[in-house]
Tab-separated table of C-alpha atoms in Angstrom:
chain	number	residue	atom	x	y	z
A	12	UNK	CA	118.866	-109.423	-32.642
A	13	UNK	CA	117.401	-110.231	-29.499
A	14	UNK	CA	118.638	-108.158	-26.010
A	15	UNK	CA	119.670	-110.525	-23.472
A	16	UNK	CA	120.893	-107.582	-21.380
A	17	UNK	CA	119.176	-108.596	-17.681
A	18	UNK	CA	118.387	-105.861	-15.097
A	19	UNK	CA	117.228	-107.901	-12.093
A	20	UNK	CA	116.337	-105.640	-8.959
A	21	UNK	CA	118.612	-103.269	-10.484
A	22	UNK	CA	121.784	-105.705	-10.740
A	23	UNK	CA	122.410	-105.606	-14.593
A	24	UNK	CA	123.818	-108.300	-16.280
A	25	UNK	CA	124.893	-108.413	-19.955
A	26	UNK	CA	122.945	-111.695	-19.795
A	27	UNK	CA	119.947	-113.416	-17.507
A	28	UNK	CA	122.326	-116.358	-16.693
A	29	UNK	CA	124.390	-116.601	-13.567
A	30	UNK	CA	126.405	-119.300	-11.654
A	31	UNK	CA	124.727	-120.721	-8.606
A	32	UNK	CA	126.234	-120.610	-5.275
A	33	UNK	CA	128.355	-123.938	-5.067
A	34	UNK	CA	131.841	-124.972	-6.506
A	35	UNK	CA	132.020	-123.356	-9.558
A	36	UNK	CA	132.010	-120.119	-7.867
A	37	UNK	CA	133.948	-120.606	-4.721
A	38	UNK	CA	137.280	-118.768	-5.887
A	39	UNK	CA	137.748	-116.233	-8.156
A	40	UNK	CA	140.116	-118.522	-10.667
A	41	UNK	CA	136.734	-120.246	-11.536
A	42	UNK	CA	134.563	-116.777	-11.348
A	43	UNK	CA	136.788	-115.392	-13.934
A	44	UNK	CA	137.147	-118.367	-16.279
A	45	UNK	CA	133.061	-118.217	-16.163
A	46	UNK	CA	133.191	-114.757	-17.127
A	47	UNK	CA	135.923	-115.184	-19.431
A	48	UNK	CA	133.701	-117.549	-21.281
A	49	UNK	CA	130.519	-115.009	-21.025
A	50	UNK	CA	128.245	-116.021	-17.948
A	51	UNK	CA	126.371	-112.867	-17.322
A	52	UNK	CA	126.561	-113.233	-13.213
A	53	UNK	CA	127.227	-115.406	-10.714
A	54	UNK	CA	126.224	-116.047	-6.918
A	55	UNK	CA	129.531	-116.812	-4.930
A	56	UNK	CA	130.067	-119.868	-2.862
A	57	UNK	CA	128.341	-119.327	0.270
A	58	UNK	CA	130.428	-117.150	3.198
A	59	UNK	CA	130.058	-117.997	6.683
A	60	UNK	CA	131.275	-115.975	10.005
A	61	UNK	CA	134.650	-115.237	11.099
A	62	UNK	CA	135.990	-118.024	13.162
A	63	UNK	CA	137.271	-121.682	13.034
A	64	UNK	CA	137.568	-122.659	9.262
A	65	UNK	CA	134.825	-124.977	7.724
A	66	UNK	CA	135.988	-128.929	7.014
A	67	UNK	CA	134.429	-130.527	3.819
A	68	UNK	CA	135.001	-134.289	3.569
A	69	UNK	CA	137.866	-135.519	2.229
A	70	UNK	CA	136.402	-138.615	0.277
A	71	UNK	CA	133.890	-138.460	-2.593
A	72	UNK	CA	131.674	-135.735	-2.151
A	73	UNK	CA	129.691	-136.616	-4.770
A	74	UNK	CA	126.770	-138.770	-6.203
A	75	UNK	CA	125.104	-139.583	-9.195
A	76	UNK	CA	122.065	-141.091	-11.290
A	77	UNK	CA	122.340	-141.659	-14.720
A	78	UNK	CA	120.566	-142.388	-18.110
A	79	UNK	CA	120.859	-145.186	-19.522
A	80	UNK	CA	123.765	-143.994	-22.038
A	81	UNK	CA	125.357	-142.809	-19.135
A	82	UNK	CA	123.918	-138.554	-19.225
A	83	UNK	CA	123.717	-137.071	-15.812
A	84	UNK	CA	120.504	-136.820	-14.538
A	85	UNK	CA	120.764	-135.963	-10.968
A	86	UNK	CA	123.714	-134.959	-8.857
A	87	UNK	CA	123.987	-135.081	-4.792
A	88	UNK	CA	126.286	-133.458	-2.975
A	89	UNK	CA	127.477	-133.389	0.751
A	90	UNK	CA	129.278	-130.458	0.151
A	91	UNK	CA	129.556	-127.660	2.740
A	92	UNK	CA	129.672	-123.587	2.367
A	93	UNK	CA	133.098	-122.325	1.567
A	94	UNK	CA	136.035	-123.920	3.137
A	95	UNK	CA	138.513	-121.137	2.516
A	96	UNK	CA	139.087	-118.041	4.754
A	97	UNK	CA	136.514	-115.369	5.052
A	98	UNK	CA	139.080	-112.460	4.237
A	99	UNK	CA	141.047	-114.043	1.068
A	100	UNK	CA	137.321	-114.553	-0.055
A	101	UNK	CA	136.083	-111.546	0.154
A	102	UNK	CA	139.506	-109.635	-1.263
A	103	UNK	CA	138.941	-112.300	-3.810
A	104	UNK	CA	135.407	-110.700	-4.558
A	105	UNK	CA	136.531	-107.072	-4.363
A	106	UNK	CA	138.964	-107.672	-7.189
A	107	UNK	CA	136.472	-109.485	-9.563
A	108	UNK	CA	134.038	-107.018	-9.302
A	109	UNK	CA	136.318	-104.200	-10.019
A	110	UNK	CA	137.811	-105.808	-13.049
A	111	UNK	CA	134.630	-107.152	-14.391
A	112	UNK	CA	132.209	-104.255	-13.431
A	113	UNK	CA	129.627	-105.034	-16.171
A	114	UNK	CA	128.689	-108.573	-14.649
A	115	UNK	CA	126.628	-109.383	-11.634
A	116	UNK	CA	128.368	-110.335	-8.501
A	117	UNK	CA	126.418	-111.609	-5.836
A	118	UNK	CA	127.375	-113.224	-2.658
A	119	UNK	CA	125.439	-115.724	-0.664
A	120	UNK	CA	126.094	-115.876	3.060
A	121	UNK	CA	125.137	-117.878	5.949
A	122	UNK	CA	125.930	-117.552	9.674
A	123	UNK	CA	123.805	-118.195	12.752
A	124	UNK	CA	120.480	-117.090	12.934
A	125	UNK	CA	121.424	-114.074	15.782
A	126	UNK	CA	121.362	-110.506	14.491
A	127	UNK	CA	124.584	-109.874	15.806
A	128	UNK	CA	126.561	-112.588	13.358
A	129	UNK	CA	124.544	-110.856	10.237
A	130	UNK	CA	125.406	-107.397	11.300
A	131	UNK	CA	128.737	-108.032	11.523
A	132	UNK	CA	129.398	-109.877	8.333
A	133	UNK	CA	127.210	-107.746	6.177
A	134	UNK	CA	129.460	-104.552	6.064
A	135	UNK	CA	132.707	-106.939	5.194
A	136	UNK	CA	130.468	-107.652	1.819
A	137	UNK	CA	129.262	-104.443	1.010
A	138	UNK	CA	132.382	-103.180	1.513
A	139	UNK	CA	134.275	-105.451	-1.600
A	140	UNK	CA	131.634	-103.468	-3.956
A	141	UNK	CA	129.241	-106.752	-4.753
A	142	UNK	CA	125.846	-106.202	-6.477
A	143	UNK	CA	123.512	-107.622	-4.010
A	144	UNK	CA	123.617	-110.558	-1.250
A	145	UNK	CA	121.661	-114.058	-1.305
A	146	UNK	CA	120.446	-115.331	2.040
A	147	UNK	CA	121.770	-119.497	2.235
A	148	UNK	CA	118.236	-120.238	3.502
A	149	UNK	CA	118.235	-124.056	1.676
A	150	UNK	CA	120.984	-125.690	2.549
A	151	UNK	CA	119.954	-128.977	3.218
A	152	UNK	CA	122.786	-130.938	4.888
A	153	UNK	CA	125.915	-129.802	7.674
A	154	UNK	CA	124.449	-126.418	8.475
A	155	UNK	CA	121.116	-127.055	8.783
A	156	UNK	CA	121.839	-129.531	11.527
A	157	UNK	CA	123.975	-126.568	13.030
A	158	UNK	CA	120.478	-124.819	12.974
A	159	UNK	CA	121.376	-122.444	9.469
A	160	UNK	CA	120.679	-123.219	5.915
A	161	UNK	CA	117.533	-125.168	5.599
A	162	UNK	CA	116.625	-125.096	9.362
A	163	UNK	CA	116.161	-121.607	8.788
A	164	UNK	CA	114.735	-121.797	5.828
A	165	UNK	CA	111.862	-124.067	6.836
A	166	UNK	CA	110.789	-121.719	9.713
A	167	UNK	CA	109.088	-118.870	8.112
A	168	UNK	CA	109.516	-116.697	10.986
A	169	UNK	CA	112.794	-116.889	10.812
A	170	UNK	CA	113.271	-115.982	7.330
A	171	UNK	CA	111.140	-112.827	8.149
A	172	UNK	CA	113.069	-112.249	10.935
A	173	UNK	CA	116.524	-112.735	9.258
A	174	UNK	CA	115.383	-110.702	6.018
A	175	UNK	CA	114.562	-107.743	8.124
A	176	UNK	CA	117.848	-107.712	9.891
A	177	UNK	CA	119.919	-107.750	6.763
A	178	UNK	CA	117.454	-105.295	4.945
A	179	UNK	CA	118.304	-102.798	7.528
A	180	UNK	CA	121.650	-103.808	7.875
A	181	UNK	CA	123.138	-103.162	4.397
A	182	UNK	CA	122.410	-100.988	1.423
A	183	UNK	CA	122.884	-104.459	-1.296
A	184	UNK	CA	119.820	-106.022	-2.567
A	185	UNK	CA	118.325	-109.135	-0.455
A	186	UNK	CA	117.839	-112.312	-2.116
A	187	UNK	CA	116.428	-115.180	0.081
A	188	UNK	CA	117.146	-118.674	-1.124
A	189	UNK	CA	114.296	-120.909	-0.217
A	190	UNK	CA	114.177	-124.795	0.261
A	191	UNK	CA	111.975	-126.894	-1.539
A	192	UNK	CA	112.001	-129.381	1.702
A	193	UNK	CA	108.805	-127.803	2.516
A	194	UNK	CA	105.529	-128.182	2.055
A	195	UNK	CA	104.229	-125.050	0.450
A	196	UNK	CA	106.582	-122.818	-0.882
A	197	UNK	CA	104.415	-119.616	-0.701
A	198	UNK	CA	104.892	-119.336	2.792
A	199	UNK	CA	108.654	-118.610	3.150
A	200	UNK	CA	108.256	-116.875	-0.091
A	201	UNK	CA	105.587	-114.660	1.875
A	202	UNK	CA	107.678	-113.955	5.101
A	203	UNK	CA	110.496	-113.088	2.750
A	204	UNK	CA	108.123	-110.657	1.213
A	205	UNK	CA	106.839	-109.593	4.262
A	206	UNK	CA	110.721	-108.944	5.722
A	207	UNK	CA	111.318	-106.920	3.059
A	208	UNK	CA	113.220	-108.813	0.543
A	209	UNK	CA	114.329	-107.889	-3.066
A	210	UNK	CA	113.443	-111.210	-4.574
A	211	UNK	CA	113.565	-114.635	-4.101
A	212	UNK	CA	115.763	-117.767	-5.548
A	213	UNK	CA	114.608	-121.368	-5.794
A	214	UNK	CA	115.096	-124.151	-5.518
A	215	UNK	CA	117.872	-125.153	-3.579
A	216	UNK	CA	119.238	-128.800	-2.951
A	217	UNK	CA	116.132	-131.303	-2.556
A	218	UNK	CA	117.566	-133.113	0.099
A	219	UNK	CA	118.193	-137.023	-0.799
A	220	UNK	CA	119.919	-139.711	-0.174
A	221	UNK	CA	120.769	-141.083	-4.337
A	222	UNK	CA	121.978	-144.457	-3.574
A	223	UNK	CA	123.115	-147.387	-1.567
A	224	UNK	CA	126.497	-149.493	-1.743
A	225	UNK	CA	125.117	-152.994	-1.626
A	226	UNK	CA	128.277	-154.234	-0.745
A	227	UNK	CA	128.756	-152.227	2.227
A	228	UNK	CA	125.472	-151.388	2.766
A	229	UNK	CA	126.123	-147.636	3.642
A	230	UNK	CA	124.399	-144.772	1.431
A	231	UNK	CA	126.530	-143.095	-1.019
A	232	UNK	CA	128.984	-141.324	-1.421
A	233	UNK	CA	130.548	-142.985	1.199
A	234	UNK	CA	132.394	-141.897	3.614
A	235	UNK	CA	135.010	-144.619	6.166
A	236	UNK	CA	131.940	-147.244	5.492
A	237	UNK	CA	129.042	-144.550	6.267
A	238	UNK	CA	127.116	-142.046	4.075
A	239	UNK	CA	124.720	-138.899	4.876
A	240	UNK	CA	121.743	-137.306	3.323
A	241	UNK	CA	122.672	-134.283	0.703
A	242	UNK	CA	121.179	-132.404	-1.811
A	243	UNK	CA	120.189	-133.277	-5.277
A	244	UNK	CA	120.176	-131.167	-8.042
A	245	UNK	CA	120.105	-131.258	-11.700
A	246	UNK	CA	117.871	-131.987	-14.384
A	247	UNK	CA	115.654	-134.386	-12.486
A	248	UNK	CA	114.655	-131.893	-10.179
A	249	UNK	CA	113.443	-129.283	-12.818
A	250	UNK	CA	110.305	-129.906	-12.492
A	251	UNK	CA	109.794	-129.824	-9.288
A	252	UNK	CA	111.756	-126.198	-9.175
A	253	UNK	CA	109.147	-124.942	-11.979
A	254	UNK	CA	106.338	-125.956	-10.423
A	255	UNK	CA	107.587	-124.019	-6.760
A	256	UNK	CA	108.605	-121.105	-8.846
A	257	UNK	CA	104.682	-121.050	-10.547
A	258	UNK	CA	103.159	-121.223	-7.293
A	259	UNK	CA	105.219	-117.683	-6.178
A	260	UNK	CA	104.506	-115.891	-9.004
A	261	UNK	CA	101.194	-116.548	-9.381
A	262	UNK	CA	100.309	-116.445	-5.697
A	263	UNK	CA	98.437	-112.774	-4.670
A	264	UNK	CA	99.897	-112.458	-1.378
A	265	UNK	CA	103.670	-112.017	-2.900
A	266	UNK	CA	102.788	-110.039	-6.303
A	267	UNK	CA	105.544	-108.745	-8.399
A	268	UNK	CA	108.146	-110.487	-6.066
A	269	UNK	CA	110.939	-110.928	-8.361
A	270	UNK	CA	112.039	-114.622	-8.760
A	271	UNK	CA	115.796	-115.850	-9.986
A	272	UNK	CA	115.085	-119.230	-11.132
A	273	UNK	CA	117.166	-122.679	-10.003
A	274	UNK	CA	117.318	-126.354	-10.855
A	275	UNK	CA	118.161	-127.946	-13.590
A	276	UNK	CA	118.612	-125.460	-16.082
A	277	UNK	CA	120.956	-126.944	-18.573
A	278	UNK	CA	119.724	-125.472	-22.019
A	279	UNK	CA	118.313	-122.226	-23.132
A	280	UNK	CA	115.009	-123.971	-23.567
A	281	UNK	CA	114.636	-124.848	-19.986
A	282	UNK	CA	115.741	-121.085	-19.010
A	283	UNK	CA	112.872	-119.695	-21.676
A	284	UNK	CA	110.777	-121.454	-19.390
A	285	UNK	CA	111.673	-120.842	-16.224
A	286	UNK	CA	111.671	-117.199	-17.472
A	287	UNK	CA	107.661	-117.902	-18.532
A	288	UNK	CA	106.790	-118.709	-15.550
A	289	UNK	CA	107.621	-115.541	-13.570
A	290	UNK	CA	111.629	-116.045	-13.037
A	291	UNK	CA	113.909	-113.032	-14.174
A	292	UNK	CA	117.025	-114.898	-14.385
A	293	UNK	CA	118.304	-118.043	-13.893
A	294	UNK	CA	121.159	-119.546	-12.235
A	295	UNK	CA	122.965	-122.474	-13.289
A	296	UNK	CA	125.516	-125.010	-11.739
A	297	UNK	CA	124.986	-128.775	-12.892
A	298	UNK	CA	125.199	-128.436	-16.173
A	299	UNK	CA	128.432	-126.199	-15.808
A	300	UNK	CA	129.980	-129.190	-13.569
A	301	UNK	CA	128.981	-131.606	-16.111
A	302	UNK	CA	129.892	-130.041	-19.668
A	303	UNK	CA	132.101	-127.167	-18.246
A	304	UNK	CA	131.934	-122.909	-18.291
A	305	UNK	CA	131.837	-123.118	-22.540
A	306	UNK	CA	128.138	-123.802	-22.088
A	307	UNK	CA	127.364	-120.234	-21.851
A	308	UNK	CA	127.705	-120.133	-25.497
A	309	UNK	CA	124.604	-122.757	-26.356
A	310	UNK	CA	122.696	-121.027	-23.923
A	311	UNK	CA	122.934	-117.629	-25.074
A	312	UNK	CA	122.377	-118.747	-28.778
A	313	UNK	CA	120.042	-120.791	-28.325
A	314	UNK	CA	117.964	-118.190	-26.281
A	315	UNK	CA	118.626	-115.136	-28.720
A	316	UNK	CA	118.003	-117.488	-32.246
A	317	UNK	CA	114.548	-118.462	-30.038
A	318	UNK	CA	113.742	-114.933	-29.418
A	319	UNK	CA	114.288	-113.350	-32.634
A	320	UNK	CA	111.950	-116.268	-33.991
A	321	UNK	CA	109.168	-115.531	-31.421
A	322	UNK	CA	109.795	-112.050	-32.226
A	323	UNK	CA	110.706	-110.901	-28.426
A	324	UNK	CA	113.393	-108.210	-28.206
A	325	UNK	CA	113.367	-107.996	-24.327
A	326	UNK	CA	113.765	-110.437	-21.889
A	327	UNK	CA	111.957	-108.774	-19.927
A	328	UNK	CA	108.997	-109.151	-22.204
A	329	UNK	CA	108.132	-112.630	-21.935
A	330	UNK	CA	108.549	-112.901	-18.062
A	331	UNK	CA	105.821	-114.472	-16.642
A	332	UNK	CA	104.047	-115.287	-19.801
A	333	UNK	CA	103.043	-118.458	-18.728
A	334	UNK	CA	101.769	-117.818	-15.490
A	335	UNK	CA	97.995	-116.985	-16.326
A	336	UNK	CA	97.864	-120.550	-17.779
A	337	UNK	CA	98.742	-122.168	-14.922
A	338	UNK	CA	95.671	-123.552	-13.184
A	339	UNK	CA	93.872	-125.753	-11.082
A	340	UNK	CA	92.827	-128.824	-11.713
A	341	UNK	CA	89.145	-127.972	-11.359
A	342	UNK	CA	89.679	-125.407	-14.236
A	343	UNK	CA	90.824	-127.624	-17.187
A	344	UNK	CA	88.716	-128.230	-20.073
A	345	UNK	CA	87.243	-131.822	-19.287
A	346	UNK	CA	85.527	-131.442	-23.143
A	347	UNK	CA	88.822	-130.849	-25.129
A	348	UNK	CA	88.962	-134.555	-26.010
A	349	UNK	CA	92.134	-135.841	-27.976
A	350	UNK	CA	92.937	-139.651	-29.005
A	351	UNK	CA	96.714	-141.441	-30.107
A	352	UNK	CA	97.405	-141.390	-33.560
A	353	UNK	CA	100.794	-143.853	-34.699
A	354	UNK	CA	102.569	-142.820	-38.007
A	355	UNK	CA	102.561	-146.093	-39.074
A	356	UNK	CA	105.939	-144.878	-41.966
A	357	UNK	CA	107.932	-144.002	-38.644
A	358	UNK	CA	107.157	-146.738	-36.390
A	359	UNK	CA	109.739	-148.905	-35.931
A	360	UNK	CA	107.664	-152.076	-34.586
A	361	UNK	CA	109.395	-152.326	-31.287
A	362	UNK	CA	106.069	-152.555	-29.231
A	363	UNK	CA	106.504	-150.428	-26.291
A	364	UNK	CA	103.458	-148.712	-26.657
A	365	UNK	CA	101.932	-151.715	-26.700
A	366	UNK	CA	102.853	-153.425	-23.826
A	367	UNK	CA	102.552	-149.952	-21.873
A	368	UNK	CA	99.223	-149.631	-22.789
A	369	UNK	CA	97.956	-153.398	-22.653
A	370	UNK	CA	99.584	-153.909	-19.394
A	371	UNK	CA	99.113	-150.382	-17.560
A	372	UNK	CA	96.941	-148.264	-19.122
A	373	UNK	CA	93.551	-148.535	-20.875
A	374	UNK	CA	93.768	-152.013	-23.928
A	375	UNK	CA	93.693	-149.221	-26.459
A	376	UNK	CA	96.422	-150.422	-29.044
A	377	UNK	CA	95.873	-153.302	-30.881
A	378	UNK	CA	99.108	-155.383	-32.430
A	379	UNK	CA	97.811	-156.855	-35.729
A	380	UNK	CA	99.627	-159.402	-37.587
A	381	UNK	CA	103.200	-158.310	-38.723
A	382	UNK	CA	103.362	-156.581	-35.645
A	383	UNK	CA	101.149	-153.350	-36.772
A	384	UNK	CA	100.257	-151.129	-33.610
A	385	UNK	CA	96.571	-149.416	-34.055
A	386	UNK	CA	95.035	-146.909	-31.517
A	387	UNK	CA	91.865	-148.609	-30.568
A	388	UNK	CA	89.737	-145.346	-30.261
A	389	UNK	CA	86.822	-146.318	-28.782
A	390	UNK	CA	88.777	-147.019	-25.638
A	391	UNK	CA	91.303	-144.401	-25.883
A	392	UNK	CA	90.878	-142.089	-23.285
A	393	UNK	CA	94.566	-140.023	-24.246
A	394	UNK	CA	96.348	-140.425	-21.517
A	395	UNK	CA	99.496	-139.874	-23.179
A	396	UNK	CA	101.727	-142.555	-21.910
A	397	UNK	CA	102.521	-143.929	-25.401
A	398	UNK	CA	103.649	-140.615	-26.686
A	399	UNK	CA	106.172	-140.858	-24.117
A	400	UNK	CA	107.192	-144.441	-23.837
A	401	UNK	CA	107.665	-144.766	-27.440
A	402	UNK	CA	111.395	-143.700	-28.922
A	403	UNK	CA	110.153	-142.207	-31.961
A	404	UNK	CA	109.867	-138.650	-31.944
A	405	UNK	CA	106.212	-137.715	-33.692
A	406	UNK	CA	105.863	-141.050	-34.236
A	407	UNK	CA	103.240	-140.999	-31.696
A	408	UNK	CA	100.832	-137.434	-31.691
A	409	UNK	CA	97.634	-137.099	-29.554
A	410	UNK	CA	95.149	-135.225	-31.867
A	411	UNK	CA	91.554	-133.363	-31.025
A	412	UNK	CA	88.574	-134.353	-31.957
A	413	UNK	CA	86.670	-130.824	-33.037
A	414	UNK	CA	84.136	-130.097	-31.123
A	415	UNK	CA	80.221	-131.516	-32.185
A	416	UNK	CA	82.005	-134.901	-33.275
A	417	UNK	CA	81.400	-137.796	-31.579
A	418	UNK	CA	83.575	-139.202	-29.234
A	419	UNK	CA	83.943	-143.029	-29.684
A	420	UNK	CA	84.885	-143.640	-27.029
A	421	UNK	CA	81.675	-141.881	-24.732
A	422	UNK	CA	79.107	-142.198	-27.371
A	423	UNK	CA	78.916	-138.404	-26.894
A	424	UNK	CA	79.833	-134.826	-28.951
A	425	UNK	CA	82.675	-133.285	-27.912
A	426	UNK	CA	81.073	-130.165	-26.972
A	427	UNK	CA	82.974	-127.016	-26.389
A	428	UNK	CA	80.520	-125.208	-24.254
A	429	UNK	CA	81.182	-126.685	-21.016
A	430	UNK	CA	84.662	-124.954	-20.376
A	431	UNK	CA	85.660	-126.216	-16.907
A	432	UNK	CA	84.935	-128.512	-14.117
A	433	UNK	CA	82.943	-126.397	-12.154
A	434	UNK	CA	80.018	-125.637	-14.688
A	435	UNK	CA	80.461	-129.292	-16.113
A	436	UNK	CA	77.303	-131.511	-16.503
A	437	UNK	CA	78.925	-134.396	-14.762
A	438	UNK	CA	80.058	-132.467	-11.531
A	439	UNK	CA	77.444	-133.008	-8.354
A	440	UNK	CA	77.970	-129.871	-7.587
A	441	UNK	CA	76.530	-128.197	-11.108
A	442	UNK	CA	73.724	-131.196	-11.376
A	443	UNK	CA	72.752	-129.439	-7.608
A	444	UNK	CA	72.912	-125.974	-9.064
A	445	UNK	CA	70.922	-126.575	-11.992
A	446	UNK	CA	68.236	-128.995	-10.083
């Protein structure tokens, strides 16, 4: 059997998935109930300074977008850190940690960006016995306009800054959580590097506004007839959370910089490849708000069964595997030449590739009487849309031609020599070179 046992800058967990920072971990009722049900770690809700208590709304706090039978998608939230007292919080976290000492218990803070407000709160933490500590460096609503969260987080001085405060501050392990309302993610993940810190977690919220009441014109959720920006999370912004956590790993100014992996996780196939890109966890918190704690046990499975197939007994040993085939554009193979093929015994007829393609795309399906769909090859250039726009699953494959065939579509052998854009006939730049 696979090992799912997870040593992540030395806080183990029996397992690589934890609970995000955000409700699901804001009390230790919940904590427990997710441990209870075999979450390997979780991040607690966010902890800010000692002082007047934080106010959430009182009306919907969330919003949502949907599939079409009705599967969450995306989720925003205008949700702040914690609203419950620093101390019960923190006793709260002393006793979880001592009854569940196997599982990783990290807790996320923010508070102003002064040294003073960090050194003070640090000690309180380290003092309940927690794993490690995860800089709220996203947040991308309320405290950011109070100049934390994301306003922090966008600044890469700051982060530095901030990171080397707490790194000399407090024995725990630093995790900074970045925002993906930035440009380039490699640069806070650099000045987090460069302050010192254990690893990094991404993404947080992408900040969003999901929708608009028509009737009241006012963005949702709605609040007394007006609405805010918050941040949106779930599967819909996987993608965009792979892609940020590629560019870290692979970037040589950060190397090794250990990455716990966020957004949109919500089966073990899209942890397996968060994990192959350079993550070394991941944490989790839509899907647990949308199909409860009990999840744990498809993701667990699901990663283990995939494992023992792939014959990988470590985590560990598949982190990052990815990573070298992530490229540039410049890179890619411009002769690996596929074209569309349609099963013809598993279409169903409905035309979608059809219109996609005649409308939007290249005129390379032809619909021949009783509503037969053929891939017109000689203008097929494989773009791919009708693989996806069709609701068949194989009905639709792209396959390669092999290279010294002819292309019908060029006129031209595929030829396998040319490996990459740079040394390609057809770029200016070679045609120079060789001239």
């Amino acid at each position: 059997m696979a090992n799912l046992a997870s040593n992540f800058v030395g806080i183990k967990s029996p397992n690589p998935f934890w609970l995000a920072s955000a409700p699901p971990t804001d009390k230790a009722y919940n904590v427990e109930r997710a441990f209870e049900a075999g979450w390997g770690g979780v991040v607690w809700k966010t902890l800010g300074e000692e002082g007047p208590p934080i106010v959430n709304v009182n009306g919907p706090r969330y919003g949502a977008i949907w599939g079409a039978d009705r599967r969450l998608l995306g989720l925003n939230n205008i949700e702040l850190i914690t609203d419950r007292d620093l101390y019960v919080n923190l006793r709260e976290i002393k006793e979880v940690k001592k009854k569940w000492p196997d599982r990783a218990v990290v807790v996320s803070i923010m508070v102003p960006c002064e040294e003073g407000a960090w050194k003070k709160i640090l000690p309180l933490v380290e003092e309940t016995g927690a794993d490690g500590i995860e800089l709220n460096f996203g947040c991308p609503h309320g405290m950011s306009e109070r100049g934390m969260g994301a306003a922090v987080g966008q600044v890469p001085e700051y982060i530095e800054m901030v990171t080397r405060w707490c790194k000399a501050t407090t024995r725990m392990p630093v995790i900074v959580k970045l925002t993906p309302n930035i440009t380039d993610i490699r640069y806070p993940a650099r000045a987090a590097h460069t302050g010192g810190a254990d690893a990094v977690s991404l993404i947080n919220t992408v900040s969003s506004i999901i929708s608009v009441d028509l009737d009241d014109f006012a963005p949702q959720p709605t609040i007394d007839g007006k609405g805010s920006h918050g941040g949106y999370c779930g599967p819909a912004v996987k993608p965009i959370a792979l892609n940020m956590v590629a560019d870290i790993a692979k970037d040589p100014e950060t190397p090794g910089l250990p990455i716990s992996g966020i957004g949109g996780v919500t089966t073990w196939r899209d942890a397996a490849e968060f994990i192959s890109l350079g993550a070394g966890n991941v944490q989790v918190c839509t899907a647990a708000m949308t199909y409860g704690f009990k999840i744990i046990d498809e993701m667990t499975s699901g990663l283990s069964t995939w494992m023992d197939q792939k014959g990988i007994e470590n985590v560990a040993d598949f982190i990052g595997r990815a990573v070298p085939n992530v490229t540039d554009w410049q890179y890619l193979n411009l002769n690996y030449v596929t074209k569309a093929k349609i099963n013809q015994d598993s279409c169903i007829q409905c035309g979608r590739c059809y219109a996609a393609c005649e409308d939007t795309s290249h005129q390379a399906i032809a619909m021949k009487d009783g509503r037969v769909f053929e891939v017109i090859d000689e203008e097929c250039v494989a773009c791919n849309l009708c693989v996806n726009v069709c609701p068949v699953d194989n009905c639709i494959t792209m396959e390669r031609l092999a290279p010294g065939t002819v292309d019908p579509r060029t006129g031209q052998k595929v030829d396998a020599d040319y490996g990459n854009w740079t040394s390609h006939p057809n770029n200016p730049s070679a045609k120079a070179a060789a001239e």
